Tab-separated table of C-alpha atoms in Angstrom:
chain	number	residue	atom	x	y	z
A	1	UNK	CA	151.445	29.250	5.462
A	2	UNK	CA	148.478	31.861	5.250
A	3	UNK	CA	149.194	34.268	8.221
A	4	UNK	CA	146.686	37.296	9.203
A	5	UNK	CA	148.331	40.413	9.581
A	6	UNK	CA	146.661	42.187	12.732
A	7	UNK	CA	147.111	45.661	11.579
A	8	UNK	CA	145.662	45.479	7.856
A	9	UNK	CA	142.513	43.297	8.828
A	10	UNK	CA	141.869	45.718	11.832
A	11	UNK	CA	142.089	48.693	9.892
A	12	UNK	CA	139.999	46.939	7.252
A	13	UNK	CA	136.286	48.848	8.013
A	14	UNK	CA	138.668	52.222	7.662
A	15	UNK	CA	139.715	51.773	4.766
A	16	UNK	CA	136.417	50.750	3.737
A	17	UNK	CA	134.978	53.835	5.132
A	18	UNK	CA	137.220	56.131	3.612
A	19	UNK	CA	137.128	54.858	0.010
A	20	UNK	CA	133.321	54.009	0.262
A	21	UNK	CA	132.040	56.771	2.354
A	22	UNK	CA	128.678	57.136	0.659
A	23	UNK	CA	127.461	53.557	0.650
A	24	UNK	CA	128.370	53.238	4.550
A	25	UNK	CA	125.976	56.119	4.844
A	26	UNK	CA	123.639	54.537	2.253
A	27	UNK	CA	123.464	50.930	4.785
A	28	UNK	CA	122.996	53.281	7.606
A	29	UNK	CA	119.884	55.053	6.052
A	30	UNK	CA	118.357	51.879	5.456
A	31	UNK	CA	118.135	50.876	8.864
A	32	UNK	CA	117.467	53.922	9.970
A	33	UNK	CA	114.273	55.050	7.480
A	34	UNK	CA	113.165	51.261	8.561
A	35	UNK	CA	113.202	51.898	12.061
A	36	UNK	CA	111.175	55.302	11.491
A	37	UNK	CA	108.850	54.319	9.595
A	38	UNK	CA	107.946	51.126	12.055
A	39	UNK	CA	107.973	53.930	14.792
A	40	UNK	CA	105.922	56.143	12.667
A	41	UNK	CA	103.126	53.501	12.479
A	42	UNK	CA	103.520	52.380	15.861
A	43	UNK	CA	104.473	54.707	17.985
A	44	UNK	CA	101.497	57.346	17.911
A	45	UNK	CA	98.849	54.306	18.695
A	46	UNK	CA	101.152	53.060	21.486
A	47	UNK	CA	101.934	56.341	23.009
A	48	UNK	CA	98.269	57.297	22.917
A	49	UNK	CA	97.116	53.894	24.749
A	50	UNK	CA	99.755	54.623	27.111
A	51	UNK	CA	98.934	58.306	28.193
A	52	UNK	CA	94.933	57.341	28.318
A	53	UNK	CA	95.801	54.120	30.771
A	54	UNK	CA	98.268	57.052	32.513
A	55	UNK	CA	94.987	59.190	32.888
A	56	UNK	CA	92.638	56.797	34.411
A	57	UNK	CA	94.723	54.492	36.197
A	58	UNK	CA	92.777	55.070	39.115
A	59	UNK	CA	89.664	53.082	37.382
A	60	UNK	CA	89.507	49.754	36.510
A	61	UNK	CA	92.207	48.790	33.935
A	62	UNK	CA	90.262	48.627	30.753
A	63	UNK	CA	91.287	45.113	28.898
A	64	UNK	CA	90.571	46.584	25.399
A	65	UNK	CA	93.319	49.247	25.813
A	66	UNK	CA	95.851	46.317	27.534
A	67	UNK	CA	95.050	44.160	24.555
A	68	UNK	CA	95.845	47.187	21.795
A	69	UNK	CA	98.667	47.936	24.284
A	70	UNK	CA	100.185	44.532	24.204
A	71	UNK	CA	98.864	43.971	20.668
A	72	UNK	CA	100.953	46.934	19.122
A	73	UNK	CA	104.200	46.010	20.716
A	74	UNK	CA	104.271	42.507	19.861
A	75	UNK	CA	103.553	43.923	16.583
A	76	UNK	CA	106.134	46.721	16.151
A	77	UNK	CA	108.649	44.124	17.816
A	78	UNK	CA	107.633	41.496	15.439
A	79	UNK	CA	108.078	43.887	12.202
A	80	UNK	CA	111.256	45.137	13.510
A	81	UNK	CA	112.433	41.856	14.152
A	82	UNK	CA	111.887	40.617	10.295
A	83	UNK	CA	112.531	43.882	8.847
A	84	UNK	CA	115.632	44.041	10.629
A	85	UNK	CA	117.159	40.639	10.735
A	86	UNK	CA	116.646	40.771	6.276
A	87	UNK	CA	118.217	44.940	6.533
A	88	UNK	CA	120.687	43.487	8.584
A	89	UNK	CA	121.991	40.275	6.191
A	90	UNK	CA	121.696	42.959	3.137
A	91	UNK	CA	123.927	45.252	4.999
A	92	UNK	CA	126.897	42.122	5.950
A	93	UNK	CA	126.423	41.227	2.331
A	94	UNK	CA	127.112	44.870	1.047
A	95	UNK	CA	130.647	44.711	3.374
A	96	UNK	CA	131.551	41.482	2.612
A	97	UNK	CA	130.629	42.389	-0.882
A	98	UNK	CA	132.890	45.836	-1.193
A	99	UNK	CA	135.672	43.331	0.323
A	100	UNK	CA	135.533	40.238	-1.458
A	101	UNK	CA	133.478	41.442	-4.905
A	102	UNK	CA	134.729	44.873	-5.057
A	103	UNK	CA	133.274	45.432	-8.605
A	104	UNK	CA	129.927	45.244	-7.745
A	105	UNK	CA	129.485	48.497	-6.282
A	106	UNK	CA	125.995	49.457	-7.744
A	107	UNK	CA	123.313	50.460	-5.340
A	108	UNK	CA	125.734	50.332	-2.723
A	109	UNK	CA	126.620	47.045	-2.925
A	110	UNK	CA	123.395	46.138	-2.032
A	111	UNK	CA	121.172	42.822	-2.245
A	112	UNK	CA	118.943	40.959	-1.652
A	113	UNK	CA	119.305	37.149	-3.122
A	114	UNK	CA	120.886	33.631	-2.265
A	115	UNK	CA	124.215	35.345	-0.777
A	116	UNK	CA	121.693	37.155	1.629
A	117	UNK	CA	119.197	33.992	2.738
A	118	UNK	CA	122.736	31.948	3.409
A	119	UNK	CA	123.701	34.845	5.779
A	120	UNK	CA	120.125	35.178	7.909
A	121	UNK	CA	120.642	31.301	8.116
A	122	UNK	CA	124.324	30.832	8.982
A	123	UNK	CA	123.966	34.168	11.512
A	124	UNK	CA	120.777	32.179	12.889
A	125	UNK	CA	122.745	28.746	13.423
A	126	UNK	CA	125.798	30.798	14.958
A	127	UNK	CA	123.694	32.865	17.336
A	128	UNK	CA	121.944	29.251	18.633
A	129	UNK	CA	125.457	27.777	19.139
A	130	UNK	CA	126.591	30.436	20.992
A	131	UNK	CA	123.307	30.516	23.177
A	132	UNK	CA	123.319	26.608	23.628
A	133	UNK	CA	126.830	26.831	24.721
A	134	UNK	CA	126.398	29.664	27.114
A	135	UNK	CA	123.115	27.920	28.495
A	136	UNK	CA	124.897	24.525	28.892
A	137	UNK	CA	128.070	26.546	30.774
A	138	UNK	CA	125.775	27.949	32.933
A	139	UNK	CA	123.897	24.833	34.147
A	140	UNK	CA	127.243	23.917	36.614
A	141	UNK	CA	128.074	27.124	37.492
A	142	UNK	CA	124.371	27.489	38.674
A	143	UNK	CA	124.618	24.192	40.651
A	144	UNK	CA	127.513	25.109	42.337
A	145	UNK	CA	126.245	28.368	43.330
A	146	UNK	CA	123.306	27.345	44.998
A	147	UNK	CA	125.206	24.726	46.655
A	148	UNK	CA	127.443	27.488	48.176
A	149	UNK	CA	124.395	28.987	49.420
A	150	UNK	CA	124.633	32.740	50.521
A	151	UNK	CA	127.930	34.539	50.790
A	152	UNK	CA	131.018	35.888	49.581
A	153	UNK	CA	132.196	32.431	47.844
A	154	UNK	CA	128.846	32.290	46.253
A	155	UNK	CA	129.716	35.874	45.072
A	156	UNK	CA	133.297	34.368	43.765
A	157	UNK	CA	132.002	31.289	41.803
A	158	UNK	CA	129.701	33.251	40.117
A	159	UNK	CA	132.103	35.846	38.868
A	160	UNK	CA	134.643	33.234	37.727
A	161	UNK	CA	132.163	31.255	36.495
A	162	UNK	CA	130.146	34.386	34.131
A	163	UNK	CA	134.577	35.064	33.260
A	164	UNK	CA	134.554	31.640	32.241
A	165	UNK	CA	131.801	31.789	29.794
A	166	UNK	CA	132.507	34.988	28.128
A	167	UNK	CA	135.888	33.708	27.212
A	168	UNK	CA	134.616	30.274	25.573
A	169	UNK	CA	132.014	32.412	24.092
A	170	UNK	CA	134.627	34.301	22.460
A	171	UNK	CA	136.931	31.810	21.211
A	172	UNK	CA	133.903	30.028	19.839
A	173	UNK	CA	133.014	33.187	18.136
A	174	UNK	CA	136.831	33.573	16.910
A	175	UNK	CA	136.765	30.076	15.623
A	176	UNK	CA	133.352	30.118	13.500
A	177	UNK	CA	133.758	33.708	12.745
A	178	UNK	CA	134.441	32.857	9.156
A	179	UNK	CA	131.111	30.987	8.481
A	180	UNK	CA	129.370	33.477	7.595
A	181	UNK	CA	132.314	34.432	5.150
A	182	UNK	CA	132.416	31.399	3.514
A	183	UNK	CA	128.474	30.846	3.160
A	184	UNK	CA	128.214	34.194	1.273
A	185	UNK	CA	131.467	33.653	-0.904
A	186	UNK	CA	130.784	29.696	-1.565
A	187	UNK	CA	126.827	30.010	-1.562
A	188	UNK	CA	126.359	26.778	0.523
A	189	UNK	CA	126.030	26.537	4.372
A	190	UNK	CA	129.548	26.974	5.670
A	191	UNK	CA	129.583	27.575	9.788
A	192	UNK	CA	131.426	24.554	11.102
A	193	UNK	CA	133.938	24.726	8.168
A	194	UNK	CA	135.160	27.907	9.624
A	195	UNK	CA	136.412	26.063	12.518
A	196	UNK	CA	139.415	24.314	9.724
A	197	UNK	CA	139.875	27.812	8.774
A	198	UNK	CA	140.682	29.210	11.657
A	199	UNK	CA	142.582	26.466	13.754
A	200	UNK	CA	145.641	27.810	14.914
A	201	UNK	CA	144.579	31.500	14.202
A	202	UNK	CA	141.976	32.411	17.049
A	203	UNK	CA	144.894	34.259	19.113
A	204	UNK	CA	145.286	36.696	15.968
A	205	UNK	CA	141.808	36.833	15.255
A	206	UNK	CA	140.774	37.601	19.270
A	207	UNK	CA	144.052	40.731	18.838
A	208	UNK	CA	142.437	41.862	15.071
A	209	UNK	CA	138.891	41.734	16.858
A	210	UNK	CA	139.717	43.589	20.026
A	211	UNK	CA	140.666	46.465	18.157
A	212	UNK	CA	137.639	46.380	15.929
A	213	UNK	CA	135.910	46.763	19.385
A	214	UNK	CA	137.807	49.464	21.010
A	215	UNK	CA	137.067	51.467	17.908
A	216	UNK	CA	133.294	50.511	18.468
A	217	UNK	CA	133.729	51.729	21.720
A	218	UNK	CA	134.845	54.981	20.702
A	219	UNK	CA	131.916	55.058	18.610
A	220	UNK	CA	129.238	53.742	21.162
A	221	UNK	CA	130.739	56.559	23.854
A	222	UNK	CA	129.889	58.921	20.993
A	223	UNK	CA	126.793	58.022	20.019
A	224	UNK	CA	125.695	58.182	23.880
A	225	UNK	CA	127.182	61.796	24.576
A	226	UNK	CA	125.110	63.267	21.722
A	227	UNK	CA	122.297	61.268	22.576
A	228	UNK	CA	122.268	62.112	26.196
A	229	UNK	CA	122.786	65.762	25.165
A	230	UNK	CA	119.993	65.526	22.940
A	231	UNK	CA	117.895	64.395	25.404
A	232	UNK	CA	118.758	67.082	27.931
A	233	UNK	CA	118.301	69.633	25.293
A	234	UNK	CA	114.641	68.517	24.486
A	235	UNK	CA	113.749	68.377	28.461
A	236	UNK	CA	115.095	71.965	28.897
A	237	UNK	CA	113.352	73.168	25.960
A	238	UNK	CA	109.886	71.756	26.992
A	239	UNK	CA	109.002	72.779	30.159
A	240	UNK	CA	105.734	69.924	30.214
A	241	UNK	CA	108.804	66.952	30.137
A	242	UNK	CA	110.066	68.908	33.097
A	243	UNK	CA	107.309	67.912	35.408
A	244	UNK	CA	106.294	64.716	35.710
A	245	UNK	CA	102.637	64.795	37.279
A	246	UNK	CA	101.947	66.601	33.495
A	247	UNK	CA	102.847	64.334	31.729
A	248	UNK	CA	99.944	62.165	31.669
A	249	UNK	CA	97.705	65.668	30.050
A	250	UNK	CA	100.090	66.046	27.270
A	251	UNK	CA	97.627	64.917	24.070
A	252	UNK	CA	99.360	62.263	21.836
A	253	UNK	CA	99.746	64.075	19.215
A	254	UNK	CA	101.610	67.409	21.180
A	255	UNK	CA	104.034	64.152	22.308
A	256	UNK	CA	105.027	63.405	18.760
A	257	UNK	CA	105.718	67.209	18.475
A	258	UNK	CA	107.840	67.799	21.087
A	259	UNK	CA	109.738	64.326	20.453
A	260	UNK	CA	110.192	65.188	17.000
A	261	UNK	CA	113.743	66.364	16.943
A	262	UNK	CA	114.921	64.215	19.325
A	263	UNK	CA	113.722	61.098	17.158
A	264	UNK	CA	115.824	63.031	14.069
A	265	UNK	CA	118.796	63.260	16.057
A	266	UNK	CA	119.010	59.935	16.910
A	267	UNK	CA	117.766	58.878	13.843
A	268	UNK	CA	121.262	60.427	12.150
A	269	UNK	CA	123.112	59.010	14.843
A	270	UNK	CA	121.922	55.401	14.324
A	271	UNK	CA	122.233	55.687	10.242
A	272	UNK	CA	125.995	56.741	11.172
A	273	UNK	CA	126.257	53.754	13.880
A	274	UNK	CA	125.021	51.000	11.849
A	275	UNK	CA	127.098	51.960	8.687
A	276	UNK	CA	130.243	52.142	10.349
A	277	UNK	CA	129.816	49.278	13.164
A	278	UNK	CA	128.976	47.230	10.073
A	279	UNK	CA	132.261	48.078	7.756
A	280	UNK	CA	134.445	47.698	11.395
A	281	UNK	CA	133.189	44.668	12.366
A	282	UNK	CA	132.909	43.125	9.024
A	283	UNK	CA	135.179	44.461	6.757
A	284	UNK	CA	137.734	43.041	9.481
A	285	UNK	CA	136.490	39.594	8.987
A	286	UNK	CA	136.382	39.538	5.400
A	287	UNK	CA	140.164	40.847	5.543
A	288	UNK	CA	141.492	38.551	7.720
A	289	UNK	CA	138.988	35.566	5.375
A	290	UNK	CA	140.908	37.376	2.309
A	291	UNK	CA	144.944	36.935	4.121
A	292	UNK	CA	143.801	33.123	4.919
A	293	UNK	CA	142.754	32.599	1.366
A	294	UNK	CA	145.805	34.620	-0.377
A	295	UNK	CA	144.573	32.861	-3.935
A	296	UNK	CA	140.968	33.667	-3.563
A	297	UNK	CA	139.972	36.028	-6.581
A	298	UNK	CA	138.213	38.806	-4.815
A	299	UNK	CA	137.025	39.996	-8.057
A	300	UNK	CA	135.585	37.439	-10.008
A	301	UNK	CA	132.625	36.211	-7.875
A	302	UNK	CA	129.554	36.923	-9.288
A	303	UNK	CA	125.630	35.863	-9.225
């Protein structure tokens, strides 16, 4: 019987990261340019419409600026939303690519075709499960709550209850983790399938994937020192973000100025973040899809 080895699939993204080095760096600057550039074409308009309503916000509030206010983030959201969710299924392809197709290493292992639209669907599907079931465990707990009233059992319930749905959230994200696995490597919709896959496996899979996430602690706690340093840096070196009553005078465009590093810095750290969250997170499943499928030709799978 097909067993997954907790160490290997675990130390799957590694491996991936030291033989592949440049394309993790490649999926991270793809994200990352994305995000700039949406920032680049938003961000001056938005900050400007913020720092003039900052400047006369003892007048009337004038509905012109609200509605370019409003209308430019629901527009940067919007773009980042699309831009990222079809970034984001090109960068799981590219892993589960290096893992299961590992010939096809042009452009990074890079697409963008069938193997790609199966992902944004199957992710899709599997996010809406796991927000239907977290919605419908929450409807009792709620209930019972209320009924409680005020107080420390109130307090109780309501912990054991959010305990409770994390940990069906998780084993129904250990037991349909392969979907998206299987939709890229069979080219057909294949979330509920996963669930054959993985019966009898979730306890391994939960160990593999607990791992993957201490490492993407390490790496969060990371990203957050140099980012917080960063930030501290830029407010010492500009004595305007210093006070706060001149901060409405700053002009838009000294803003982008005096932001500029700090928008490079965590630019780099969010091309290194995405790259390597990516190759833990999936390079681990497509291992552990790999030691449940010992037969499976990695190398022969082509479009």
């Amino acid at each position: 019987m097909a067993e997954i080895r907790i160490g290997e699939a675990a130390g799957a993204g590694l491996s991936l990261i030291a033989r592949r080095p440049f394309s993790v760096l490649i999926w991270g600057v793809l994200a990352s340019a994305y995000f700039t550039i949406i920032l680049v074409l938003f961000g001056g308009g938005l900050i400007a419409s913020i720092v003039s309503m900052t400047r006369n916000r003892a007048a009337e509030p004038n509905p012109a600026q609200i509605i370019g206010l409003v209308g430019g983030m629901i527009g940067a959201i919007l773009w980042l939303v699309i831009g990222l969710t079809i970034i984001g299924a090109m960068i799981q392809g590219a892993v589960l690519r290096s893992e299961l197709e590992p010939d096809r290493r042009a452009f990074a292992s890079l697409r963008f075709g069938g193997q790609e639209l199966w992902l944004i669907a199957v992710n899709f599907v599997l996010g809406a499960v796991l927000a239907v079931a977290q919605i419908a465990m929450s409807i009792p707990v709620t209930i019972v709550t209320i009924g409680l009233g005020t107080g420390g059992g109130m307090v109780d319930v309501r912990a054991v209850g959010q305990v409770i749905i994390l940990a069906v959230t998780l084993w129904l994200w250990t037991r349909l983790c392969m979907g998206p696995v299987m939709s890229f490597r069979e080219r057909q919709f294949r979330l509920f399938e996963s669930w054959t896959l993985t019966k009898g496996h979730a306890g391994r899979i939960f160990l593999v994937m607990l791992l993957v996430w201490l490492m993407l602690l390490a790496v969060g706690v990371l990203f957050w020192i140099v980012g917080a340093a960063s930030i501290g840096v830029t407010i010492f070196a500009n004595v305007d973000l210093q006070n706060p009553q001149a901060l409405p005078t700053i002009p838009p465009a000294a803003w982008i100025g005096k932001l500029a590093p700090l928008v490079a810095v965590f630019s780099v750290l969010l091309v290194l973040v995405v790259g390597v969250n990516n190759a833990l997170v999936w390079g681990a499943v497509a291992r552990m899809y790999r030691q449940l499928h010992p037969d499976a030709d990695v190398a022969t799978t082509f479009s």
